[in-house]
C-alpha cells in the first residue's frame, strides 16, 4: 500500500547531488518525474500523485552511483533504481517517492572477450543493441524476453527475468557470470560464482550472486555485468501446431519437452481463449478455423544439421498427438512477432466495443501437472471480475511457456492476460481488482507454484501472497534480516516486498 | 486560424496550459498504455542523451500527466524541441503496427509535436530558441519578397522555360544553399530528353512554418499549387524529400487532392534508367565502396526506399554495401525535419557523426544521399569530425556517371 512520503532531507540531498553529479543530471521538473512514476504494470492513473518521485538522477558512472547512494544515506531520502521501466511488478515504481536513479546513461560495452565467451557491460545497455554490436563476431547474448527491444540489463537482473528461449539457453540468472554492485551503504562489491569475474562455476564462498539477482532494487545497484555469450544459432526453426482441445496442446507440450531433443529452446501453449482473442484482435494473426481451440509452438535453435534432424521427430510427435501443423508462414510469422504483440490499448473490449485498456499479466510458475486446475480457477476469478465490472476489465486468454532453464520440461510460466481500463478507474474497482489478483496468485501457490516466474512478486495484490504464503517457511524472515543488515537506513527501494517490516519498531 | 489536420482531426483542438482535450488524452494514453516502449532505442535523440523524457513515450506520457493535474503545458517545452520529427518512433510503435490500419490509431508523434509547438506559441509560452526559428523563417521568407531573379539564379545558363507539363520544383534550400543539387537534377533531366520547366517565383516550403505558423504555411502551399497549375503542371518533380512530405501529406490535408502528380526525383531517374533514357556508357566509371543513407523523410515518412538503391546499383564501378531501410529507422543525419539543428546544434552534430561512423563501420568510403539537408549536414559534420567517409548526393554520382560534369 502506498503512502505519500515527505522527506525532510530533500533540499539538502538535491543540493549535494547537483554538486557531485552535475545539475544537468539532477532533474526536478514535473515531467521528468511523472514519466518515471510507473513501470509497465497496470497503473492506477488516479493514484499517479502517490508515486511521483521527488527527483530523478541520471548517473554516468559507478562513481556517480556511489555518490548518489552516500548522499541518499546522509539525507535519508530513498532511492529507486530504474532501468527501462518496463518491469511488470512495479519494481521501479517509487512507493516512498524520493530519488529515481535512472541508469540508462550507463550503457557502454566495456570488454568483449570472445576467446572466453564473455562480454562486460554497464547496466543501461539494451540486449538488442548489445547483440547488434556482437553480431560481427558471430556470438550473441541469448536473453530474449518479449520485451527484448526495450529492457536494459540492470532491470533484467533487478527482476531476475525469464527468456523465451530459456529452455535452450537459460534465463538471465543463468547467463550473468559476475556483477559489480553498489550496496545500499555505498560500498562497491563484486559478486560471482566465487570471486572471479569470468568463472561460471566455482566452489569458493557463499553463492552471493544469487542474492543480487531478482531483488527489485532493494539490495543495491548493479553497475557492471559480465555476461555469458553463446555462439549465434545458425538457424531458427519455429513450428506451430493446432489442436481441437487445449488439453491436447498441454499433452503435446509434455511429449515434446521430454523428447530429448537438445535443439528445442522453448515450447509455448496458447489456450482456447487466447486463440479467440488473437482471432478477434491481433491483426498479424492469420485467422484459424473455429475448430482450433489451442496451439503448441516449439522453437529450435542451433546448427542446421541438428535442427534438420529434429524436425521429422517433432512432426511425428505432433501427428501422434493429433495436432495439425499450421504451416511455415504462420509459424515463422508468429515467432517473428513475439516481441510486438503483447499489449495494445485498442485490444480492450466491453460489450464488443473498443474500450482503451492497458495490459495486465500474471506470470506465475506452475508445474505441468497442475496447469489444468490452475487455468480453470483463474478463469473463474477473472470472469467474475469482468462480470462485475464489464466496462473496466476484459479477459485476453492464457499463454504457457517452458520455464525450466536449459530443459523444456517441468514447470511453466503461466500467463493470464487481461485488459484493464485505467483511465476510468475508481478506488472501489481498483480494490476489487487487487482482490482478484490476490486470488490468482494464491491459486498458483496452493497448487505448488510460484507467484512469479519472471517479473517479481512485489506488486500490490500479490505481494502478501509472496511474503506470507509462498516464502512462509522462514525465507521471508531471512530476507528481512538480510535487508536490514545490508541496508540499515532502508534507503534502497523501500516498500517493496513488505521489507519495511524489517524496520518496524525503529525510532525513525 | 487554420485548423490542424492530420490523420487525427482532433489534433485541431487546443491544449491549454493545464487541460488536454479528451480525444488527445486517449491518444496519449494509447502510447502510455503501450508499455513496450519500443519507440525508445530507435529514437536518434534518445540514443544520444539516453533520456527517456525525450522519447515518444515520454512526450505522450507528459501530456497524459498534464491531463491528470501533474505539471502544465510549460513542461513539454523541452520535449518538443528534442524531437527530430524523423518519425522513427511512429513506425516502431506497436500501435502503428497493429492498430494503424485497423482502427486508424497509429501513433502520430510528429504531427503531435508540431501541433504542441504551435499550441505553445499560441499560449505565449514559446520554447527555447524560438527566436532562432523565427530568424530562419524571416530569412527564407525574404527570398519570397526579394528580387525575383534571385529565385532562379541557380539555373543560370540552363535555359529552362517557366512553363511545362512537367515542372521541376526547386525549393529555397536547393535554390540558395545546395544549388549543385538543383543544377544536377536539371542537367540529368535535360540530358535524358525530359521536357520540363521550372517556376519563375516559387513560394516557401518551410518545415519551420509548419511548426509555428500554420496559416503562413498553408498560404504558401496554396500559392505554390496555383503557380504550378498556372505553369501548366501535370507532373511535379521534387528534389527535396522534405517537400515531398509536405506536398503529399500536408498540402493534400489542407487543400484536398492536388491537380497534378507529385514524384520524387529518384523515382523519375530510376525510371529513366530502366527505360534506357539514361545510360552510363562512355563516361569514366566510378569506383569504391559506397553505402546509402535513407533520409528520414523518404524512408520513415514516405516509404521511398527502393529507387535510390536501384540507381546506385546501376551505376558502373561502385561496390554497394547496403544497410536495410528498416535498420535505418534508428539512423538520422541529425538535422531533423525542420529546426532541430538550430535548436540543438551539439546533439545534431553527434547524431551526424554517429551516422558517418556507422557508414565507416560497414566499410563505406562514400555515403550516398538523396536529400539536400542530409548533404548539407553530413558535409558539415565530416568537416568538423574528420570522419573517413565522404557524403555525396546521388544526383552528383549520376551526373558524373553520365559524363555531365
Ligand atoms: C511487452 C512486455 C513484455 C515482457 N516480456 C517479458 C518476458 O518475456 N520475460 C521477462 O522476464 N519479463 C518480461 N517483461 C517484464 C520486464 O520487461 C522485465 O521484467 C525486465 O526484466 C525489466 O527490465 P527493465 O530494464 O525494464 O527494468 P525496470 O522496470 O526499470 O526495473 C525492474 C527492477 O529492477 C530494478 N533495477 C533496475 N536497474 C537496476 C540496477 N542497475 N541494479 C539493481 N536493480 C535495478 C528496479 O528497481 C526494478 O525493481 C515484459 C514487459 C513488457 C512491457
Ligand atoms: S520523431 Fe524521431 S526524434 Fe521524435 S521521438 Fe520519434 S524517433 Fe525520436
PDB file of N, CA and C in Angstrom, chain A residues 56-96:
ATOM      1  N   UNK A  56      14.775  12.966 -10.150  1.00  0.00           N
ATOM      2  CA  UNK A  56      15.366  11.905 -10.955  1.00  0.00           C
ATOM      3  C   UNK A  56      16.842  12.237 -11.103  1.00  0.00           C
ATOM      4  N   UNK A  57      17.712  11.251 -10.921  1.00  0.00           N
ATOM      5  CA  UNK A  57      19.132  11.490 -11.222  1.00  0.00           C
ATOM      6  C   UNK A  57      19.559  10.502 -12.298  1.00  0.00           C
ATOM      7  N   UNK A  58      20.513  10.954 -13.107  1.00  0.00           N
ATOM      8  CA  UNK A  58      20.964  10.121 -14.224  1.00  0.00           C
ATOM      9  C   UNK A  58      22.483   9.943 -14.143  1.00  0.00           C
ATOM     10  N   UNK A  59      22.952   8.969 -13.357  1.00  0.00           N
ATOM     11  CA  UNK A  59      24.386   8.796 -13.188  1.00  0.00           C
ATOM     12  C   UNK A  59      25.065   8.335 -14.477  1.00  0.00           C
ATOM     13  N   UNK A  60      26.343   8.674 -14.609  1.00  0.00           N
ATOM     14  CA  UNK A  60      27.084   8.267 -15.803  1.00  0.00           C
ATOM     15  C   UNK A  60      28.177   7.257 -15.492  1.00  0.00           C
ATOM     16  N   UNK A  61      28.380   6.950 -14.212  1.00  0.00           N
ATOM     17  CA  UNK A  61      29.491   6.057 -13.856  1.00  0.00           C
ATOM     18  C   UNK A  61      29.221   5.415 -12.500  1.00  0.00           C
ATOM     19  N   UNK A  62      30.026   4.402 -12.186  1.00  0.00           N
ATOM     20  CA  UNK A  62      29.925   3.771 -10.866  1.00  0.00           C
ATOM     21  C   UNK A  62      30.198   4.814  -9.780  1.00  0.00           C
ATOM     22  N   UNK A  63      31.165   5.691 -10.045  1.00  0.00           N
ATOM     23  CA  UNK A  63      31.494   6.722  -9.058  1.00  0.00           C
ATOM     24  C   UNK A  63      30.272   7.597  -8.776  1.00  0.00           C
ATOM     25  N   UNK A  64      29.525   7.938  -9.816  1.00  0.00           N
ATOM     26  CA  UNK A  64      28.292   8.719  -9.624  1.00  0.00           C
ATOM     27  C   UNK A  64      27.310   7.948  -8.746  1.00  0.00           C
ATOM     28  N   UNK A  65      27.171   6.659  -9.021  1.00  0.00           N
ATOM     29  CA  UNK A  65      26.201   5.854  -8.262  1.00  0.00           C
ATOM     30  C   UNK A  65      26.607   5.820  -6.787  1.00  0.00           C
ATOM     31  N   UNK A  66      27.893   5.643  -6.540  1.00  0.00           N
ATOM     32  CA  UNK A  66      28.362   5.618  -5.142  1.00  0.00           C
ATOM     33  C   UNK A  66      27.993   6.933  -4.459  1.00  0.00           C
ATOM     34  N   UNK A  67      28.255   8.031  -5.143  1.00  0.00           N
ATOM     35  CA  UNK A  67      27.940   9.355  -4.575  1.00  0.00           C
ATOM     36  C   UNK A  67      26.448   9.473  -4.262  1.00  0.00           C
ATOM     37  N   UNK A  68      25.625   9.042  -5.209  1.00  0.00           N
ATOM     38  CA  UNK A  68      24.166   9.141  -5.032  1.00  0.00           C
ATOM     39  C   UNK A  68      23.740   8.348  -3.797  1.00  0.00           C
ATOM     40  N   UNK A  69      24.262   7.146  -3.671  1.00  0.00           N
ATOM     41  CA  UNK A  69      23.863   6.289  -2.541  1.00  0.00           C
ATOM     42  C   UNK A  69      24.326   6.922  -1.225  1.00  0.00           C
ATOM     43  N   UNK A  70      25.515   7.450  -1.229  1.00  0.00           N
ATOM     44  CA  UNK A  70      26.010   8.065   0.020  1.00  0.00           C
ATOM     45  C   UNK A  70      25.175   9.298   0.387  1.00  0.00           C
ATOM     46  N   UNK A  71      24.869  10.107  -0.609  1.00  0.00           N
ATOM     47  CA  UNK A  71      24.066  11.316  -0.339  1.00  0.00           C
ATOM     48  C   UNK A  71      22.674  10.920   0.177  1.00  0.00           C
ATOM     49  N   UNK A  72      22.109   9.888  -0.437  1.00  0.00           N
ATOM     50  CA  UNK A  72      20.779   9.431  -0.003  1.00  0.00           C
ATOM     51  C   UNK A  72      20.823   8.969   1.451  1.00  0.00           C
ATOM     52  N   UNK A  73      21.876   8.269   1.811  1.00  0.00           N
ATOM     53  CA  UNK A  73      22.009   7.824   3.211  1.00  0.00           C
ATOM     54  C   UNK A  73      22.181   9.018   4.144  1.00  0.00           C
ATOM     55  N   UNK A  74      22.996   9.975   3.679  1.00  0.00           N
ATOM     56  CA  UNK A  74      23.263  11.148   4.515  1.00  0.00           C
ATOM     57  C   UNK A  74      21.963  11.885   4.817  1.00  0.00           C
ATOM     58  N   UNK A  75      21.109  12.050   3.798  1.00  0.00           N
ATOM     59  CA  UNK A  75      19.887  12.851   3.969  1.00  0.00           C
ATOM     60  C   UNK A  75      18.645  11.995   4.192  1.00  0.00           C
ATOM     61  N   UNK A  76      18.863  10.695   4.225  1.00  0.00           N
ATOM     62  CA  UNK A  76      17.763   9.747   4.468  1.00  0.00           C
ATOM     63  C   UNK A  76      16.598   9.919   3.470  1.00  0.00           C
ATOM     64  N   UNK A  77      16.973   9.980   2.224  1.00  0.00           N
ATOM     65  CA  UNK A  77      15.968  10.051   1.157  1.00  0.00           C
ATOM     66  C   UNK A  77      16.065   8.740   0.363  1.00  0.00           C
ATOM     67  N   UNK A  78      14.957   8.054   0.143  1.00  0.00           N
ATOM     68  CA  UNK A  78      15.037   6.757  -0.526  1.00  0.00           C
ATOM     69  C   UNK A  78      15.477   6.833  -1.991  1.00  0.00           C
ATOM     70  N   UNK A  79      15.988   5.705  -2.460  1.00  0.00           N
ATOM     71  CA  UNK A  79      16.465   5.588  -3.841  1.00  0.00           C
ATOM     72  C   UNK A  79      15.728   4.448  -4.525  1.00  0.00           C
ATOM     73  N   UNK A  80      15.328   4.670  -5.769  1.00  0.00           N
ATOM     74  CA  UNK A  80      14.722   3.592  -6.555  1.00  0.00           C
ATOM     75  C   UNK A  80      15.481   3.463  -7.873  1.00  0.00           C
ATOM     76  N   UNK A  81      16.167   2.334  -8.101  1.00  0.00           N
ATOM     77  CA  UNK A  81      16.841   2.176  -9.393  1.00  0.00           C
ATOM     78  C   UNK A  81      15.813   1.991 -10.498  1.00  0.00           C
ATOM     79  N   UNK A  82      16.083   2.572 -11.639  1.00  0.00           N
ATOM     80  CA  UNK A  82      15.180   2.419 -12.787  1.00  0.00           C
ATOM     81  C   UNK A  82      15.998   2.051 -14.016  1.00  0.00           C
ATOM     82  N   UNK A  83      15.631   0.941 -14.636  1.00  0.00           N
ATOM     83  CA  UNK A  83      16.236   0.558 -15.908  1.00  0.00           C
ATOM     84  C   UNK A  83      15.370   1.108 -17.013  1.00  0.00           C
ATOM     85  N   UNK A  84      14.817   0.203 -17.827  1.00  0.00           N
ATOM     86  CA  UNK A  84      13.957   0.651 -18.925  1.00  0.00           C
ATOM     87  C   UNK A  84      12.558   1.007 -18.434  1.00  0.00           C
ATOM     88  N   UNK A  85      12.258   0.661 -17.189  1.00  0.00           N
ATOM     89  CA  UNK A  85      10.911   0.943 -16.686  1.00  0.00           C
ATOM     90  C   UNK A  85       9.855   0.112 -17.389  1.00  0.00           C
ATOM     91  N   UNK A  86      10.241  -1.073 -17.827  1.00  0.00           N
ATOM     92  CA  UNK A  86       9.272  -1.960 -18.487  1.00  0.00           C
ATOM     93  C   UNK A  86       8.931  -3.147 -17.601  1.00  0.00           C
ATOM     94  N   UNK A  87       9.383  -3.111 -16.365  1.00  0.00           N
ATOM     95  CA  UNK A  87       9.116  -4.209 -15.439  1.00  0.00           C
ATOM     96  C   UNK A  87       7.625  -4.319 -15.157  1.00  0.00           C
ATOM     97  N   UNK A  88       7.159  -5.530 -14.934  1.00  0.00           N
ATOM     98  CA  UNK A  88       5.727  -5.749 -14.767  1.00  0.00           C
ATOM     99  C   UNK A  88       5.339  -6.032 -13.322  1.00  0.00           C
ATOM    100  N   UNK A  89       6.260  -5.767 -12.388  1.00  0.00           N
ATOM    101  CA  UNK A  89       5.918  -5.958 -10.983  1.00  0.00           C
ATOM    102  C   UNK A  89       6.046  -4.643 -10.223  1.00  0.00           C
ATOM    103  N   UNK A  90       6.062  -3.533 -10.953  1.00  0.00           N
ATOM    104  CA  UNK A  90       6.163  -2.222 -10.298  1.00  0.00           C
ATOM    105  C   UNK A  90       7.461  -2.022  -9.537  1.00  0.00           C
ATOM    106  N   UNK A  91       8.481  -2.828  -9.856  1.00  0.00           N
ATOM    107  CA  UNK A  91       9.744  -2.732  -9.110  1.00  0.00           C
ATOM    108  C   UNK A  91      10.332  -1.332  -9.145  1.00  0.00           C
ATOM    109  N   UNK A  92      10.215  -0.660 -10.298  1.00  0.00           N
ATOM    110  CA  UNK A  92      10.830   0.663 -10.430  1.00  0.00           C
ATOM    111  C   UNK A  92       9.873   1.776 -10.008  1.00  0.00           C
ATOM    112  N   UNK A  93       8.745   1.397  -9.445  1.00  0.00           N
ATOM    113  CA  UNK A  93       7.781   2.421  -9.012  1.00  0.00           C
ATOM    114  C   UNK A  93       8.197   2.945  -7.634  1.00  0.00           C
ATOM    115  N   UNK A  94       8.378   4.263  -7.486  1.00  0.00           N
ATOM    116  CA  UNK A  94       8.869   4.799  -6.211  1.00  0.00           C
ATOM    117  C   UNK A  94       7.750   4.895  -5.164  1.00  0.00           C
ATOM    118  N   UNK A  95       7.548   3.815  -4.442  1.00  0.00           N
ATOM    119  CA  UNK A  95       6.432   3.755  -3.486  1.00  0.00           C
ATOM    120  C   UNK A  95       6.555   4.782  -2.374  1.00  0.00           C
ATOM    121  N   UNK A  96       7.802   5.157  -2.041  1.00  0.00           N
ATOM    122  CA  UNK A  96       8.005   6.179  -0.999  1.00  0.00           C
ATOM    123  C   UNK A  96       8.612   7.434  -1.617  1.00  0.00           C
TER     124      UNK A  96
END
